[in-house]
Short mmCIF file of C-alpha atoms in Angstrom, two decimals:
data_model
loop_
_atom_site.label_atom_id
_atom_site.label_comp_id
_atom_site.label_asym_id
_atom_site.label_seq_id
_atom_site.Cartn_x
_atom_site.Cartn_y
_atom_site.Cartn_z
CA UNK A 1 0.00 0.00 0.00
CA UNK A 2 1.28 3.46 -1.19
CA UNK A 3 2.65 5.53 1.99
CA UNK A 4 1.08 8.96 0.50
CA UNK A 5 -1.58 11.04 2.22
CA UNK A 6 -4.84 10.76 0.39
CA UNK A 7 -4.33 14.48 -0.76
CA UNK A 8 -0.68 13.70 -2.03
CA UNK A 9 -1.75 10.59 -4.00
CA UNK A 10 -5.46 12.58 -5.25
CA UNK A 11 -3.26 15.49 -6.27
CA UNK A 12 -0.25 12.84 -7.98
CA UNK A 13 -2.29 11.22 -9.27
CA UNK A 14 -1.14 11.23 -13.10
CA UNK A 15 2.00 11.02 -11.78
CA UNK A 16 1.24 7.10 -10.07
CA UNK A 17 -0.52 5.93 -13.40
CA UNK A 18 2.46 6.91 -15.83
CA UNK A 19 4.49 5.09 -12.51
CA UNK A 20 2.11 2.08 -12.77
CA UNK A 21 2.13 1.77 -16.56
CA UNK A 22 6.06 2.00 -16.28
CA UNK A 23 6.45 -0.53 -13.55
CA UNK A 24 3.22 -2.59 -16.04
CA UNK A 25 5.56 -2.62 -19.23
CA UNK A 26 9.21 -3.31 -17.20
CA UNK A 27 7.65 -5.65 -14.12
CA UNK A 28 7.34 -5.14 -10.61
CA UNK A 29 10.96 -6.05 -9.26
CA UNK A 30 14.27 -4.46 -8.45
CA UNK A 31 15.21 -4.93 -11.76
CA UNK A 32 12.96 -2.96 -13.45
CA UNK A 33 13.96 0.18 -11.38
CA UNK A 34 16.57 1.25 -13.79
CA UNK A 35 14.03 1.20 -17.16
CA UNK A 36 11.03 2.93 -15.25
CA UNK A 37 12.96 5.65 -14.40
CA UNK A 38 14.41 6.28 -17.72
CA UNK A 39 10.52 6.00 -18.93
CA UNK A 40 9.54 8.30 -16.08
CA UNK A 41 12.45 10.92 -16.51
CA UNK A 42 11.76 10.77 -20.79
CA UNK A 43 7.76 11.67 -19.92
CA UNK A 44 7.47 13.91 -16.99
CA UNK A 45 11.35 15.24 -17.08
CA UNK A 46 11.77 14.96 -13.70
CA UNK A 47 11.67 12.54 -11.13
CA UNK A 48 10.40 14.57 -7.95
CA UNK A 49 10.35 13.00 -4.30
CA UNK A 50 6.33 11.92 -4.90
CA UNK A 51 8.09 10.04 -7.76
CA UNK A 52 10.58 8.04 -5.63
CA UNK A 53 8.33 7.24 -3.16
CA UNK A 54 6.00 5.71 -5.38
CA UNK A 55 8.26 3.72 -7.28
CA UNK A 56 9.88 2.29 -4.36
CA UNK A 57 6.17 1.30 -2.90
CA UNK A 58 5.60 -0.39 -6.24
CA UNK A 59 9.11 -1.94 -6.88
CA UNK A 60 9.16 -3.21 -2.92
CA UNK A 61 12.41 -1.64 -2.39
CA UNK A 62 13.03 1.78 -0.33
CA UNK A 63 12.83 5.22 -0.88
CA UNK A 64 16.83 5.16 -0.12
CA UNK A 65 17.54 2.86 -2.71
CA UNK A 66 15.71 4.92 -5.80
CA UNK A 67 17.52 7.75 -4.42
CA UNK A 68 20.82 6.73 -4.43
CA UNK A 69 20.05 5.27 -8.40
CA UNK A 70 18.50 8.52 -9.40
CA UNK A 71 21.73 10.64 -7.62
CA UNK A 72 24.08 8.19 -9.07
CA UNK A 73 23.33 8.03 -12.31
CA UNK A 74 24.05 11.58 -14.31
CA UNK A 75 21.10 10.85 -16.72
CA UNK A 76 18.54 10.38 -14.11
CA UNK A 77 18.25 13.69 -11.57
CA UNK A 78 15.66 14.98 -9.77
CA UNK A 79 15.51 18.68 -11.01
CA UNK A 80 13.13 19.69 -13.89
CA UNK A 81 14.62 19.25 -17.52
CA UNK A 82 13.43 20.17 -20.60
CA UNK A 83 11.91 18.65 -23.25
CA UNK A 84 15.07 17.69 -24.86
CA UNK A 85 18.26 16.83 -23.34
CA UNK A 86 21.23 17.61 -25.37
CA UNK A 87 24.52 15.98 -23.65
CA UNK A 88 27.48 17.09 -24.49
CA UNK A 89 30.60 14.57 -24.12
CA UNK A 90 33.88 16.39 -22.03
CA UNK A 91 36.36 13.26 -22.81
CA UNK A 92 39.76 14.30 -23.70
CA UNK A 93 39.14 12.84 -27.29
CA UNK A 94 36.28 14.89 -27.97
CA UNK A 95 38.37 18.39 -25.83
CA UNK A 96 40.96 17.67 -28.53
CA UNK A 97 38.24 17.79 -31.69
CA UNK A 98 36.71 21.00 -30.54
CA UNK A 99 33.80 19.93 -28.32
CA UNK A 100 34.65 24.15 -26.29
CA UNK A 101 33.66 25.32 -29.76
CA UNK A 102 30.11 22.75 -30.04
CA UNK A 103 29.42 23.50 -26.08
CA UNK A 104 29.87 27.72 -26.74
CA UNK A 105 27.38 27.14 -29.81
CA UNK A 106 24.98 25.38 -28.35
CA UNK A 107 24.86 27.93 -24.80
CA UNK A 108 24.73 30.61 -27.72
CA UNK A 109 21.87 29.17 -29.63
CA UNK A 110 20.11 28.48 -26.12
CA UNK A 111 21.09 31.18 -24.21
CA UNK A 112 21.88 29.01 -21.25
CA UNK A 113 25.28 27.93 -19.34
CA UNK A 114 25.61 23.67 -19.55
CA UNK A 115 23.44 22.83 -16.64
CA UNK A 116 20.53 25.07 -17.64
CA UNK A 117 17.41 25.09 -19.51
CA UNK A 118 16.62 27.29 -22.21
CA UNK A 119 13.65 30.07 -21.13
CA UNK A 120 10.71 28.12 -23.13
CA UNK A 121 11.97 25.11 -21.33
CA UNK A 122 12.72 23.35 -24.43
CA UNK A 123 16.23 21.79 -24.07
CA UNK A 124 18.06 21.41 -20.96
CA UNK A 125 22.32 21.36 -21.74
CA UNK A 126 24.26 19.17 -19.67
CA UNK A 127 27.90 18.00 -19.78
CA UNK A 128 28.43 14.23 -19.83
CA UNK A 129 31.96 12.25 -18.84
CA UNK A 130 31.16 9.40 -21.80
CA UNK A 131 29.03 8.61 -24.65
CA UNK A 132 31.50 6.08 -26.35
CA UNK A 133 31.97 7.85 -29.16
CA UNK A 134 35.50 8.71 -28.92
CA UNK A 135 36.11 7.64 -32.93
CA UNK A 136 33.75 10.51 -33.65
CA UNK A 137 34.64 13.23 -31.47
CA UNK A 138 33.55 15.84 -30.73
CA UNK A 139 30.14 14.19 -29.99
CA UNK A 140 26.87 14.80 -27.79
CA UNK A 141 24.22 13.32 -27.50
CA UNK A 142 20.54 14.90 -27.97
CA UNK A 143 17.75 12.94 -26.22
CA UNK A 144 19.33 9.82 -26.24
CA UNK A 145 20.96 9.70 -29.90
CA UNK A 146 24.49 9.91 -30.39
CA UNK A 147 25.95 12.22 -33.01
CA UNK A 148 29.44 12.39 -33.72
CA UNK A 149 31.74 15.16 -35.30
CA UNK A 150 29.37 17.35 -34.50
CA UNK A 151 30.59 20.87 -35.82
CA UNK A 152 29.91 24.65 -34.36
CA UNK A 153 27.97 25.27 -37.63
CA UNK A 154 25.68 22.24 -37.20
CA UNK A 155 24.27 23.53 -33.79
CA UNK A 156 21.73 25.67 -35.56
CA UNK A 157 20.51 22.73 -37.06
CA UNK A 158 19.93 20.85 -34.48
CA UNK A 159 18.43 23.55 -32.17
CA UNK A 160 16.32 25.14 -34.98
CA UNK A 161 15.37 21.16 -35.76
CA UNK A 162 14.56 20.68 -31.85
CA UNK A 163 12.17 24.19 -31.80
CA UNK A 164 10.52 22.57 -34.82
CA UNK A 165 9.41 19.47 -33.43
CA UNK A 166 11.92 17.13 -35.37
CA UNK A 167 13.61 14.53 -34.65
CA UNK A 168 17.61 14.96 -33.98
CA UNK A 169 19.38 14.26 -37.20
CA UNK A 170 21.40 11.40 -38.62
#
């Protein structure tokens, strides 16, 4: 049984189905906690306290234990995010290729520092230690899809593609 208050859980309440439709498609054990909160972080871009609590109560694990997963991993975090994430990669192979030059583009074309959101909350920027592809550097990574040798002058694309309602590019 969910440890909510009644208000809490009336007021959450779209917030526990998406949780129970997650927890429906990955299962109901420890296991799963990894996929539904990738699912839950991709839909509601966030994953709030309310969150945790209810997908320990569903998973049968504690509150402590989704915590430490969602502070562990850097593409699970509790604050808000945008609609897109764009991760940019900081590994020396992708330094040496001119990933400074991609990372001051992209806070240019979104008027944010890396660890911000852009005002109409479209694309959070955030720096990333890895996203194995070093034999394409520099690279990032923009919700989940890995382009390499991405170049300064390609950033527009990909922003202007973003505010569009596209799909990152090949």
């Amino acid at each position: 049984m969910l440890n909510l208050p009644v208000e809490l859980a009336t007021e959450h309440a779209d917030l526990i189905a998406a949780i129970d439709a997650l927890v429906d498609a990955h299962g109901s054990t420890r296991s799963a906690l990894l996929p539904v909160l990738q699912g839950l972080r991709e839909q509601r871009h966030e994953i709030n306290d309310v969150a945790m609590q209810v997908v320990a109560d569903r998973l049968g694990i504690t509150p402590v234990d989704v915590q430490g997963v969602v502070t562990f991993y850097s593409f699970l975090k509790m604050e808000a995010a945008g609609k897109h994430i764009v991760h940019v990669c900081r590994t020396l192979s992708c330094e040496m290729a001119g990933m400074r030059r991609v990372a001051d583009q992209l806070q240019a074309e979104l008027g944010v520092k890396v660890g911000g959101t852009s005002a109409d909350d479209l694309v959070t920027l955030e720096w990333v230690n890895c996203i194995g592809m070093c034999d394409q550097p520099p690279a990032v990574l923009v919700d989940r899809k890995a382009l390499g040798r991405v170049t300064p002058a390609q950033v527009r694309e990909i922003i202007t593609g973003l505010r569009a309602g596209a799909a990152p590019p090949d």
